[in-house]
């Protein structure tokens, strides 16, 4: 089975530095096949027979901690789930949306419906977000760095691990799965 792994919070502001060649090497040491990494933010695609996502996530987190000496949160999606992320973006066909302002917040799990009620948050008038299962599609025309709809806010309100990627990165990863 083909998998996509997204690491949370590596190579940001000089913290939790991992070279992609080192990341690739530890994934290969776990007997994962056809390992490829994408940009420095920790995106890995590989093949493996185990279908237990929880077990796979823990194995990767432990190996990264043992190898680099710090804990990194990991989110795993299989090929079908990742293709669904690409195919279900509600904003890509909107002619008023600039594709370079699109992002996807990938959550570790389906959020608790009660916590979703807490997402009555202040956002700019032209910003949009839509939750679809374990993803949040974001449109931030003023820039992701300026929005209150950021990864930390979603993690805090939804009480779960999230990691955010630019739409362009999502599309590039999808080409290899």
Coordinates of C-alpha atoms in Angstrom, one line a residue:
X1 CA 0.0 0.0 0.0
X2 CA 1.2 3.5 -0.8
X3 CA 1.3 6.1 2.1
X4 CA 1.9 9.8 2.6
X5 CA 3.4 10.9 5.9
X6 CA 3.3 14.5 7.0
X7 CA 5.6 15.6 9.9
X8 CA 4.4 18.4 12.1
X9 CA 6.9 21.2 13.0
X10 CA 10.2 20.2 11.6
X11 CA 12.7 22.6 10.1
X12 CA 10.8 25.6 11.3
X13 CA 12.8 28.6 12.6
X14 CA 15.8 26.4 13.1
X15 CA 14.0 23.9 15.4
X16 CA 13.7 20.2 15.0
X17 CA 16.1 20.1 12.0
X18 CA 16.0 17.0 9.9
X19 CA 17.7 16.8 6.5
X20 CA 15.6 15.1 4.0
X21 CA 18.3 12.6 3.1
X22 CA 18.4 11.5 6.8
X23 CA 14.6 11.3 6.9
X24 CA 14.6 9.1 3.8
X25 CA 17.3 6.9 5.3
X26 CA 15.3 6.3 8.5
X27 CA 12.2 5.4 6.5
X28 CA 14.3 3.0 4.4
X29 CA 15.7 1.5 7.7
X30 CA 12.1 0.7 8.6
X31 CA 11.9 -1.4 5.4
X32 CA 9.6 1.0 3.7
X33 CA 9.9 0.8 -0.1
X34 CA 10.1 3.5 -2.9
X35 CA 10.7 6.3 -0.3
X36 CA 10.5 9.8 -1.6
X37 CA 10.7 13.1 0.3
X38 CA 9.3 16.5 -0.6
X39 CA 10.6 19.9 0.4
X40 CA 12.0 20.5 3.8
X41 CA 8.8 20.5 5.8
X42 CA 8.7 16.8 6.2
X43 CA 6.6 15.1 3.5
X44 CA 7.3 11.4 2.7
X45 CA 5.7 9.0 0.3
X46 CA 6.5 5.3 0.5
X47 CA 5.1 1.7 0.1
X48 CA 4.5 -0.7 2.9
X49 CA 2.4 -3.7 3.7
X50 CA 1.1 -2.7 7.1
X51 CA -2.4 -1.3 7.0
X52 CA -2.8 -0.3 10.6
X53 CA -2.3 3.5 10.4
X54 CA -2.1 3.9 14.2
X55 CA 0.7 1.4 14.5
X56 CA 2.5 2.9 11.4
X57 CA 2.3 6.4 13.0
X58 CA 3.8 5.2 16.3
X59 CA 6.6 3.3 14.6
X60 CA 7.6 6.4 12.7
X61 CA 7.3 8.7 15.7
X62 CA 9.5 6.4 17.8
X63 CA 12.1 6.0 15.1
X64 CA 12.4 9.8 14.6
X65 CA 12.6 10.3 18.4
X66 CA 15.3 7.6 18.7
X67 CA 17.3 8.9 15.8
X68 CA 17.1 12.7 16.3
X69 CA 16.4 13.0 20.0
X70 CA 13.2 14.9 19.7
X71 CA 9.5 14.0 19.3
X72 CA 7.8 14.9 16.1
X73 CA 4.0 14.5 15.6
X74 CA 3.2 12.4 12.5
X75 CA 0.1 12.2 10.4
X76 CA -0.3 9.3 8.0
X77 CA -2.7 9.0 5.0
X78 CA -3.0 6.1 2.6
X79 CA -3.1 6.7 -1.1
X80 CA -6.9 6.7 -1.3
X81 CA -7.3 9.2 1.6
X82 CA -4.7 11.5 0.1
X83 CA -6.3 11.4 -3.4
X84 CA -9.5 12.3 -1.6
X85 CA -7.9 15.4 -0.2
X86 CA -7.0 16.5 -3.7
X87 CA -10.3 15.7 -5.3
X88 CA -12.5 17.3 -2.6
X89 CA -11.1 20.8 -2.4
X90 CA -14.2 23.0 -2.7
X91 CA -12.2 26.1 -3.7
X92 CA -10.2 25.0 -6.7
X93 CA -12.9 25.6 -9.3
X94 CA -13.9 29.0 -7.8
X95 CA -12.7 31.7 -10.3
X96 CA -12.4 34.2 -7.5
X97 CA -9.9 32.1 -5.6
X98 CA -6.1 32.4 -6.2
X99 CA -4.7 28.9 -6.0
X100 CA -1.5 30.1 -4.4
X101 CA -3.6 31.3 -1.4
X102 CA -5.1 27.8 -0.8
X103 CA -3.9 25.6 2.1
X104 CA -5.0 22.3 3.6
X105 CA -5.0 21.6 7.4
X106 CA -4.6 17.9 7.8
X107 CA -6.0 16.6 11.1
X108 CA -4.9 13.5 12.9
X109 CA -8.6 12.3 13.2
X110 CA -12.2 13.3 12.5
X111 CA -12.9 16.2 15.0
X112 CA -15.5 15.8 17.7
X113 CA -18.7 17.5 16.5
X114 CA -19.1 19.3 19.8
X115 CA -15.6 20.9 19.4
X116 CA -16.6 22.0 15.9
X117 CA -19.2 24.3 17.5
X118 CA -16.2 26.2 19.0
X119 CA -15.0 27.2 15.6
X120 CA -17.1 30.4 15.6
X121 CA -14.0 32.3 15.1
X122 CA -13.2 35.8 13.9
X123 CA -11.9 35.7 10.3
X124 CA -11.4 38.3 7.7
X125 CA -14.4 38.8 5.4
X126 CA -12.6 37.4 2.4
X127 CA -11.2 34.3 4.1
X128 CA -12.9 30.9 3.8
X129 CA -12.6 27.5 5.4
X130 CA -14.5 24.3 5.0
X131 CA -14.1 21.1 7.0
X132 CA -14.4 17.8 5.2
X133 CA -13.8 14.7 7.3
X134 CA -10.2 15.0 8.5
X135 CA -9.2 18.0 6.4
X136 CA -9.8 21.7 6.6
X137 CA -9.6 23.6 3.3
X138 CA -8.4 27.2 3.8
X139 CA -8.5 30.1 1.5
X140 CA -6.4 33.0 2.9
X141 CA -6.2 35.7 0.2
X142 CA -4.2 38.0 2.6
X143 CA -1.6 35.3 3.2
X144 CA -1.4 32.4 5.6
X145 CA 1.1 34.3 7.8
X146 CA -1.6 37.0 8.5
X147 CA -4.6 34.8 9.1
X148 CA -6.0 33.8 12.5
X149 CA -7.1 30.5 10.7
X150 CA -3.8 28.9 11.4
X151 CA -2.6 25.5 12.4
X152 CA -2.1 26.3 16.1
X153 CA -5.6 27.7 16.4
X154 CA -7.2 24.6 14.9
X155 CA -5.1 22.3 17.1
X156 CA -6.1 24.2 20.2
X157 CA -9.9 24.4 19.5
X158 CA -10.2 20.9 18.1
X159 CA -7.8 19.3 20.6
X160 CA -5.8 17.3 18.1
X161 CA -2.7 17.2 16.0
X162 CA -2.9 19.2 12.8
X163 CA -0.4 20.1 10.1
X164 CA -0.9 22.6 7.3
X165 CA 0.4 22.4 3.7
X166 CA 0.1 24.7 0.8
X167 CA -2.1 23.5 -2.0
X168 CA 0.8 23.4 -4.4
X169 CA 2.6 21.0 -2.0
X170 CA -0.4 18.8 -1.8
X171 CA -0.7 18.7 -5.6
X172 CA 3.0 17.9 -5.9
X173 CA 2.9 15.0 -3.4
X174 CA -0.2 13.6 -5.1
X175 CA 1.7 13.3 -8.4
X176 CA 3.8 10.6 -6.9
X177 CA 1.2 8.4 -5.2

